[in-house]
PDB file of C-alpha atoms in Angstrom:
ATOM      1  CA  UNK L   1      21.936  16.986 -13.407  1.00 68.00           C
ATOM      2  CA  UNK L   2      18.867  14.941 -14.313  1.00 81.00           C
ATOM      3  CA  UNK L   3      17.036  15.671 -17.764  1.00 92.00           C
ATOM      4  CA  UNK L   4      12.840  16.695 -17.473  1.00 96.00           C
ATOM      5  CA  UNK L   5      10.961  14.076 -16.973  1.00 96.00           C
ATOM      6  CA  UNK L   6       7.142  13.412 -17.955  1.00 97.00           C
ATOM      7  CA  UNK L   7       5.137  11.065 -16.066  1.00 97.00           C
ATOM      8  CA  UNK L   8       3.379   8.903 -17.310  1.00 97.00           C
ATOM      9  CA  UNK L   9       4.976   7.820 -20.278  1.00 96.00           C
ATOM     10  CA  UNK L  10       2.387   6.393 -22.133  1.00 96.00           C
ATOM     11  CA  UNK L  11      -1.558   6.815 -21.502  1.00 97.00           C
ATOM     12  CA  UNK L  12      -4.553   5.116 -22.958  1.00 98.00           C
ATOM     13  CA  UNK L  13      -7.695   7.073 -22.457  1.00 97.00           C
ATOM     14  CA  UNK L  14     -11.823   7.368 -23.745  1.00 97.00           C
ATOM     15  CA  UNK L  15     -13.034  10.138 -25.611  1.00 97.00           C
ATOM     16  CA  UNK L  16     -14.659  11.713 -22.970  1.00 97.00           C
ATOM     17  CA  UNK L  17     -12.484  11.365 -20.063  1.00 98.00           C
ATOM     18  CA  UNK L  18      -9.687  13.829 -18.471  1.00 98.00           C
ATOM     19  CA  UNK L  19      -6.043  13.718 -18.453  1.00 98.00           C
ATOM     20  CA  UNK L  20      -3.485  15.217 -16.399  1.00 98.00           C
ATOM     21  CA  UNK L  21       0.482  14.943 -17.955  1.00 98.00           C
ATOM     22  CA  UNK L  22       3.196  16.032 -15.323  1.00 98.00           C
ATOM     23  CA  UNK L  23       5.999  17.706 -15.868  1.00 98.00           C
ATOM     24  CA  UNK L  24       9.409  18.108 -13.680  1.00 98.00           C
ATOM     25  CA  UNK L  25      11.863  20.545 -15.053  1.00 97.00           C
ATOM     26  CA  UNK L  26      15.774  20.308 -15.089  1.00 96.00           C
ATOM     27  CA  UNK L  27      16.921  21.835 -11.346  1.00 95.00           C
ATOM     28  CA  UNK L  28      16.716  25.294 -11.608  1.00 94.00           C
ATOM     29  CA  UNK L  29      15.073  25.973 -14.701  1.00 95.00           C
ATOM     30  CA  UNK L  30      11.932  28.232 -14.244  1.00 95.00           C
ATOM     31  CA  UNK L  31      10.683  28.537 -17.455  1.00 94.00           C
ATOM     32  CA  UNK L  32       8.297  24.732 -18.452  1.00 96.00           C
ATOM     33  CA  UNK L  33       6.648  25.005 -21.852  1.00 95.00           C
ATOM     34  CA  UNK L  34       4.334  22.336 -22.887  1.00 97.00           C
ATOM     35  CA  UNK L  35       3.886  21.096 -26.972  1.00 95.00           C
ATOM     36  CA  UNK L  36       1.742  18.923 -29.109  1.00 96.00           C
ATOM     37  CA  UNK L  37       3.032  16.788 -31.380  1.00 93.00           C
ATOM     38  CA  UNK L  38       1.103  15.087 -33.946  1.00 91.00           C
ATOM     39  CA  UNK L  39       2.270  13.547 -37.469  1.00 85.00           C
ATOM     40  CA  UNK L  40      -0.441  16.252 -39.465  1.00 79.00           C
ATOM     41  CA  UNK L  41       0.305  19.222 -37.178  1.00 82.00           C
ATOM     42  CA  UNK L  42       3.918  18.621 -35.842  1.00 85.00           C
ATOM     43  CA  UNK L  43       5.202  20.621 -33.300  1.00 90.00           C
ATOM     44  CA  UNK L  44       2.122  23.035 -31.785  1.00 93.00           C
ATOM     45  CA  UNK L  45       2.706  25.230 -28.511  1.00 92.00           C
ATOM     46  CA  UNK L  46       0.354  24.726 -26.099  1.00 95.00           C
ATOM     47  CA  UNK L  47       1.407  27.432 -23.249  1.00 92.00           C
ATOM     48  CA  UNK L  48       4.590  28.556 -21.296  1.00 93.00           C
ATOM     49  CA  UNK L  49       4.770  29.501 -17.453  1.00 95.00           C
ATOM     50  CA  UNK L  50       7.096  31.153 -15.408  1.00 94.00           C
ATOM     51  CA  UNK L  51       7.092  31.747 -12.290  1.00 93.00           C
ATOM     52  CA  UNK L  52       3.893  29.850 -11.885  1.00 94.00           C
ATOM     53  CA  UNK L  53       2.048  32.454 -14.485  1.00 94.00           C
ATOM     54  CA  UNK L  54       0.894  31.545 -18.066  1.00 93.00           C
ATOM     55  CA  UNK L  55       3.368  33.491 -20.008  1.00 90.00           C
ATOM     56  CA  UNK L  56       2.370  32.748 -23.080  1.00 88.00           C
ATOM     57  CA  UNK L  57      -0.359  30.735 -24.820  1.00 91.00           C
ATOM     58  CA  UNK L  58      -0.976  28.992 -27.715  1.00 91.00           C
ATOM     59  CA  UNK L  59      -4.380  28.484 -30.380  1.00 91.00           C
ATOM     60  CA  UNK L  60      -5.852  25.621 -28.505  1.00 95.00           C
ATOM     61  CA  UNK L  61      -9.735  25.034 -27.254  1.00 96.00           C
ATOM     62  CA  UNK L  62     -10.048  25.969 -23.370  1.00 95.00           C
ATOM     63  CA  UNK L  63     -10.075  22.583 -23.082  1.00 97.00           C
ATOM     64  CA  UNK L  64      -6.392  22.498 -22.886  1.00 98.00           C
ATOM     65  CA  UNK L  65      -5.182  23.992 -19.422  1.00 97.00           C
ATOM     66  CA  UNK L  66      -2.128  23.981 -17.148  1.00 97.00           C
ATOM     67  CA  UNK L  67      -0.344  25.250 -13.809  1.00 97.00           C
ATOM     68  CA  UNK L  68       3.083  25.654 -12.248  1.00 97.00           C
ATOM     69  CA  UNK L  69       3.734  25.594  -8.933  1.00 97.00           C
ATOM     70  CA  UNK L  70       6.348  26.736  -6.895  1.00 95.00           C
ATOM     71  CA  UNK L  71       8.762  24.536  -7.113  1.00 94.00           C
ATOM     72  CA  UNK L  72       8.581  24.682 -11.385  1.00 95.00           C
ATOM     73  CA  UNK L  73       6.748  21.579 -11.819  1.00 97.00           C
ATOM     74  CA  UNK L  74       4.057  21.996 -13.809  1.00 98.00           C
ATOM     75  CA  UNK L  75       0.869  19.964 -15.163  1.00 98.00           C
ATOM     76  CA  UNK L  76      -1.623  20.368 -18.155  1.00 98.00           C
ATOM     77  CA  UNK L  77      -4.918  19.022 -18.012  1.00 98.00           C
ATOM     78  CA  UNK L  78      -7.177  18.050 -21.221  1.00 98.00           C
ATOM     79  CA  UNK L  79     -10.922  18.008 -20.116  1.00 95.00           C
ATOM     80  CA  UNK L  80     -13.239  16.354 -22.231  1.00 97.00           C
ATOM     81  CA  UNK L  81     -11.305  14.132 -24.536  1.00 98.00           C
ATOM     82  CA  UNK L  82     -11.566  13.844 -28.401  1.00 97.00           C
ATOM     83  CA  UNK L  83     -10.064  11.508 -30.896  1.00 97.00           C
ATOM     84  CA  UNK L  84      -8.131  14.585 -31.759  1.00 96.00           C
ATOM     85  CA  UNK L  85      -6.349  14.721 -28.444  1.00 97.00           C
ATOM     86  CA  UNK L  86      -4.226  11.508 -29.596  1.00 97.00           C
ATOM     87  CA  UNK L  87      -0.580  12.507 -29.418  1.00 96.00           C
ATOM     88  CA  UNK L  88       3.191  12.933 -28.374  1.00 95.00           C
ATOM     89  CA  UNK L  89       2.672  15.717 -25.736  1.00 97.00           C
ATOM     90  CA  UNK L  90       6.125  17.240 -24.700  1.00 96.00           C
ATOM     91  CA  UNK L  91       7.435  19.435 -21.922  1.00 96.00           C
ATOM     92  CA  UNK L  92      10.523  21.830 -22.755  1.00 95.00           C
ATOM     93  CA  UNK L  93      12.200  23.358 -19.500  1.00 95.00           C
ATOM     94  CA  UNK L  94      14.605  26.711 -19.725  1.00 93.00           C
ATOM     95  CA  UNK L  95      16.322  28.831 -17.289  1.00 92.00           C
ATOM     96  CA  UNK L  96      14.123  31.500 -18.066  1.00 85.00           C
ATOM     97  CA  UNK L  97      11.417  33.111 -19.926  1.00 82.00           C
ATOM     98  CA  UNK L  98      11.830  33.905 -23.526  1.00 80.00           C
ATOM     99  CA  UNK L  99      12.004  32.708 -26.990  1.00 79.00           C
ATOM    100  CA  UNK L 100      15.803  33.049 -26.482  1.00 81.00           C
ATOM    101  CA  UNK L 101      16.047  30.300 -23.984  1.00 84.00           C
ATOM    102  CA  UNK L 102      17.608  26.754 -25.152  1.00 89.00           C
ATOM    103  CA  UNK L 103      15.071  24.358 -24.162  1.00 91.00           C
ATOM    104  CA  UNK L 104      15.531  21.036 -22.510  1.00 94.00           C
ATOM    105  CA  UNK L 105      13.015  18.697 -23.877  1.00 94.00           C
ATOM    106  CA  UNK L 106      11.409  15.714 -21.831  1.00 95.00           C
ATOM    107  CA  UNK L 107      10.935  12.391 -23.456  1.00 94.00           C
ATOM    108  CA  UNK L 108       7.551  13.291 -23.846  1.00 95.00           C
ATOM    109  CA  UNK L 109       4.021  11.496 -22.275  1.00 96.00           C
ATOM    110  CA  UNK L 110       2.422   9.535 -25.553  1.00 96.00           C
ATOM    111  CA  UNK L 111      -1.728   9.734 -25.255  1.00 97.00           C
ATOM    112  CA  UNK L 112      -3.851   7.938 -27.187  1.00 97.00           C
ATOM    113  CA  UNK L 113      -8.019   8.257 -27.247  1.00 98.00           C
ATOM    114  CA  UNK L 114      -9.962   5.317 -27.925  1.00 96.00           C
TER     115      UNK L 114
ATOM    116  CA  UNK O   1       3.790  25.572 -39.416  1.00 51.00           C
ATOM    117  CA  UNK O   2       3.220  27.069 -43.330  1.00 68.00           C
ATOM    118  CA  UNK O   3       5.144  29.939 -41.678  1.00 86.00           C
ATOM    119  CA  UNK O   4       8.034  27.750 -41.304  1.00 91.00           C
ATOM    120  CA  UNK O   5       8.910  25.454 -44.263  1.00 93.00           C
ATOM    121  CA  UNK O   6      11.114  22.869 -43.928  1.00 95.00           C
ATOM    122  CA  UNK O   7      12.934  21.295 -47.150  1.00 95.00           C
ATOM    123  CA  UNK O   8      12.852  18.113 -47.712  1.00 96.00           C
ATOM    124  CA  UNK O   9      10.419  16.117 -45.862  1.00 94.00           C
ATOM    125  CA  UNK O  10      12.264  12.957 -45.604  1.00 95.00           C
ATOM    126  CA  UNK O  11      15.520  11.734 -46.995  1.00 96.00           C
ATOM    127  CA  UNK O  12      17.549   8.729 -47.763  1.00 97.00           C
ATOM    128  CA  UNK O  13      20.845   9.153 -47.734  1.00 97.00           C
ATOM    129  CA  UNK O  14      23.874   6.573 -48.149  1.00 97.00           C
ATOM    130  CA  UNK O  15      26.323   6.243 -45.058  1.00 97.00           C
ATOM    131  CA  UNK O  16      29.171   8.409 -45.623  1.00 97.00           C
ATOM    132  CA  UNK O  17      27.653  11.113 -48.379  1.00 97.00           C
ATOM    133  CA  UNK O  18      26.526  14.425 -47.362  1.00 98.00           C
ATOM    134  CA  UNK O  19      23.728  16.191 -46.707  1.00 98.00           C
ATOM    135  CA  UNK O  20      21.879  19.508 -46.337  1.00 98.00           C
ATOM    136  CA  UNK O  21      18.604  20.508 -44.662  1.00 98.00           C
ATOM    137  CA  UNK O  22      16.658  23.856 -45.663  1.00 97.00           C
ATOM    138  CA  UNK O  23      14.586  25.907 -42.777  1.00 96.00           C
ATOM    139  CA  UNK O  24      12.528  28.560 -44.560  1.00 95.00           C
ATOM    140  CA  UNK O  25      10.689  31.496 -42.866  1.00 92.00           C
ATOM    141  CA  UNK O  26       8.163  33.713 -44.341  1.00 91.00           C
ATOM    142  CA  UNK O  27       8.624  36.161 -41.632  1.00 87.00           C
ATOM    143  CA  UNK O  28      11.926  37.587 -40.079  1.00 85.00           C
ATOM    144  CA  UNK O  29      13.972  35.653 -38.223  1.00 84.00           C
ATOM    145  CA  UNK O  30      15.613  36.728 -35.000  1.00 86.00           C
ATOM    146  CA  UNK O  31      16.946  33.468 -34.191  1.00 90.00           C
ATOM    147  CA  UNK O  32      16.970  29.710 -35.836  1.00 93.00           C
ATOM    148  CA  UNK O  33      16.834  26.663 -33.232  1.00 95.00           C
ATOM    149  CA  UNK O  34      17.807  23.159 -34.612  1.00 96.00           C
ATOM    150  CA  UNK O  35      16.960  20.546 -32.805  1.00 96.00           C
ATOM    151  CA  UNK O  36      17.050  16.557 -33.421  1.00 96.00           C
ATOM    152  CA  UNK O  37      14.770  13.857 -32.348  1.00 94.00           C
ATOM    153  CA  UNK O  38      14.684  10.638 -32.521  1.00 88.00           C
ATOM    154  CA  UNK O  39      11.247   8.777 -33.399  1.00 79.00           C
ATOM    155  CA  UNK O  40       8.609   8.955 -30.504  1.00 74.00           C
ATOM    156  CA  UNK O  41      11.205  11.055 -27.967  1.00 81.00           C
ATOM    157  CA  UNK O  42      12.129  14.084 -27.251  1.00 84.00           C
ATOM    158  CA  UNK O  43      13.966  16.940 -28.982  1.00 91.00           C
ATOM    159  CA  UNK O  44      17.992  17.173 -28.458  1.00 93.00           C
ATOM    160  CA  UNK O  45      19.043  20.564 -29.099  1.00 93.00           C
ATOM    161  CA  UNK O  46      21.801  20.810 -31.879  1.00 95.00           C
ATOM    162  CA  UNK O  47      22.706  24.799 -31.974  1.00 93.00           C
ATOM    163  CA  UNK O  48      20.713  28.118 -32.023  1.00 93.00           C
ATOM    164  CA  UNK O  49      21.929  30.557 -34.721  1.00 93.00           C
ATOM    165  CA  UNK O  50      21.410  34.608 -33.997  1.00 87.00           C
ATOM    166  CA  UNK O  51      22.881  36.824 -36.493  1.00 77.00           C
ATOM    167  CA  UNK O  52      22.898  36.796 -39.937  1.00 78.00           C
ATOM    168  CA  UNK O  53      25.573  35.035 -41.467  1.00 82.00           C
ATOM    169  CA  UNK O  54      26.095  33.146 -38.253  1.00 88.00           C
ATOM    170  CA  UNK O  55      27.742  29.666 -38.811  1.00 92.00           C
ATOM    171  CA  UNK O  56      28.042  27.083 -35.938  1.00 93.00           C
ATOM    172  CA  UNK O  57      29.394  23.907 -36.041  1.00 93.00           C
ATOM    173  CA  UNK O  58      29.066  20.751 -33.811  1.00 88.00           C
ATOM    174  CA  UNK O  59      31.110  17.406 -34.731  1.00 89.00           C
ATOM    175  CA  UNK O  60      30.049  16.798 -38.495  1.00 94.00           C
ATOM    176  CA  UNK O  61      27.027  19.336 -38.414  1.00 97.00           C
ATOM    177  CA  UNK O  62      26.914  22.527 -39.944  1.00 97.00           C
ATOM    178  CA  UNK O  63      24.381  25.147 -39.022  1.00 96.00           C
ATOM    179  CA  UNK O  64      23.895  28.562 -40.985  1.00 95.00           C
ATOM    180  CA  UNK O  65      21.500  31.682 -40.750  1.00 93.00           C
ATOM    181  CA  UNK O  66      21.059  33.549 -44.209  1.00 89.00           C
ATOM    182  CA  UNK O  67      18.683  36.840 -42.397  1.00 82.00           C
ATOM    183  CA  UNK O  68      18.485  38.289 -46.169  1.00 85.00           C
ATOM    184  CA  UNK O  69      17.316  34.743 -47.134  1.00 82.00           C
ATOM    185  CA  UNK O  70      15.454  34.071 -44.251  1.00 90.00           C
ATOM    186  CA  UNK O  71      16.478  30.668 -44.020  1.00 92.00           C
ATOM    187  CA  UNK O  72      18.658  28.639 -42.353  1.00 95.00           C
ATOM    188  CA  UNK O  73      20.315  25.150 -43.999  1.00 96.00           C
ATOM    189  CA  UNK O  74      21.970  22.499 -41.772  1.00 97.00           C
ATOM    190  CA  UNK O  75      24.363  20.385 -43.250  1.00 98.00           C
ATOM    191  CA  UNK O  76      26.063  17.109 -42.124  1.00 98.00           C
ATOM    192  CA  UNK O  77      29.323  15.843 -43.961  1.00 97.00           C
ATOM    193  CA  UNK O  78      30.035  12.411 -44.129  1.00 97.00           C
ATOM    194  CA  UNK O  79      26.771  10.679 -42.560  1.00 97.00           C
ATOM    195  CA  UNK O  80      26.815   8.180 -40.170  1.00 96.00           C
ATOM    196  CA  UNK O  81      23.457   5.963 -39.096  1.00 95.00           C
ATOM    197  CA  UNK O  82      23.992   8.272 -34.927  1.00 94.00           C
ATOM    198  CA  UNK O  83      22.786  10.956 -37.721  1.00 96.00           C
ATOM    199  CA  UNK O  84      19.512   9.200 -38.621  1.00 96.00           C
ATOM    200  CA  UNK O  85      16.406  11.032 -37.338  1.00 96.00           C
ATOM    201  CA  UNK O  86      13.797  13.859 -37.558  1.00 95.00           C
ATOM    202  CA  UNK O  87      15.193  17.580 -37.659  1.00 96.00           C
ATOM    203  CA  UNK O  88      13.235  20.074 -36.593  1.00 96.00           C
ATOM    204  CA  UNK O  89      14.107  23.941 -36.733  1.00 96.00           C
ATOM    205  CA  UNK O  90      12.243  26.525 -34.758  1.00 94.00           C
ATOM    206  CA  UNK O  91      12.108  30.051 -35.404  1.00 91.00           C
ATOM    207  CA  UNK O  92      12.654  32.840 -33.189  1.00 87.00           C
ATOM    208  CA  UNK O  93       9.802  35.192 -33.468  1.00 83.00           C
ATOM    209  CA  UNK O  94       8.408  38.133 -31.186  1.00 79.00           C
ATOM    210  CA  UNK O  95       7.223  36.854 -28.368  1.00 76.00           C
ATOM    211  CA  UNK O  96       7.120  33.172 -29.856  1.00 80.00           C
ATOM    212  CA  UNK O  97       8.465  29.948 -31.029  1.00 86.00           C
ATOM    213  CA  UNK O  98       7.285  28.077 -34.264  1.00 90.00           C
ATOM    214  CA  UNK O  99       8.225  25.254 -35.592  1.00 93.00           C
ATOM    215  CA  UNK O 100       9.047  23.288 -38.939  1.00 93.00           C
ATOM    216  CA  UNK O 101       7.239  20.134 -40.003  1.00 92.00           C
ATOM    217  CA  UNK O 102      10.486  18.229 -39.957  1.00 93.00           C
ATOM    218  CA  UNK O 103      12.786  16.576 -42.185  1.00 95.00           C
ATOM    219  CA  UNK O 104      13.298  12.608 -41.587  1.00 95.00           C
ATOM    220  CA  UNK O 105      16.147  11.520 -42.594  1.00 97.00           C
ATOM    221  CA  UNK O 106      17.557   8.159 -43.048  1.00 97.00           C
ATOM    222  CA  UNK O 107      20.974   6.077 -43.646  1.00 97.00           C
ATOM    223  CA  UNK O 108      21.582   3.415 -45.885  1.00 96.00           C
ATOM    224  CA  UNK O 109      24.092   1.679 -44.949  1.00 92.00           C
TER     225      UNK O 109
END
């Protein structure tokens, strides 16, 4: 079974600017959480979905959004870009909803704001 | 997360001693995730712990849930440099995950 993947990898951006980070989840898995990591911070929740609805959400500016769609891929978007933004952002698929889940983390999509 | 502590931040260890990890919560814990991750990558899940006094075990790791405590250790016997990473635990909350700062650890060989 193939892992989640993230595309793209690695993207350089403006402060400013907009970003959309993809997200496909393991075959079957519902359930796509999305996280920021930064060295300061580490590991911040951003927002679950299931089922293409927000399940859950994290303490993040508006600025930060996302979607799922039908077939459990899922993007965020980042609107207005700020130094700030600069980090590892990763994707965690699961079966299903809930803190009880395992999740299957991508290899994550590295951003960086100039 | 200050609601998660994780003890120590980093350590050095030589190739071959062991080792043990702390994962403190100042709220209940209803679960304990510990996952590994190498630098700039994702997170590889190690084991989840449930109950209190659970103990799981994968090749030379060692995972345990003290609920009294609320804290969770992870221990590794007999390093090897495959062990060499960040380890992050996440707690099981109502109705969400948090996470611990990390612990990096590295092996001398």
């Amino acid at each position: 079974k193939a892992g989640v993947t993230q595309t793209p990898r690695y993207l350089i951006k403006t402060r400013g600017q907009q970003v959309t980070l993809s997200c496909s989840p393991i075959s079957g898995h519902r359930s796509v959480s999305w996280y920021q990591q930064t060295p300061g911070q580490g590991l911040q929740f951003l927002f679950e979905y299931f089922s293409e609805t927000q399940r859950n959400k994290g303490n993040f500016p508006g600025r930060f959004s996302g979607r799922q769609f039908s077939n459990s891929r899922s993007e965020m978007n980042v609107s207005t870009l700020e130094l700030g933004d600069s980090a590892l952002y990763l994707c965690a698929s699961s079966l299903s909803a809930g803190e009880y889940n395992e999740q299957f983390f991508g290899p994550g999509t590295r951003l960086t704001v100039l | 997360s200050q609601e998660l502590e994780q003890s120590p931040q980093s350590l050095i260890v030589q190739e071959g001693k062991n080792l043990t990890i702390n994962c403190t919560s100042s709220k209940t814990l209803y679960g304990l995730y510990w996952y590994k991750q190498k630098y700039g990558e994702g997170l590889i899940f190690l084991m989840m712990l449930q109950k209190g006094g659970e103990e799981k075990s994968h090749e030379k790791i060692t995972a345990k849930l003290d609920e009294k405590k609320q804290q969770s250790s992870l221990h590794i016997t007999a390093s090897q440099p495959s062990h060499a990473g960040i380890y992050l635990c996440g707690a099981v909350l109502p109705y969400q995950l948090i996470w611990g700062a990390g612990t990096k650890l590295i092996i001398k060989p």
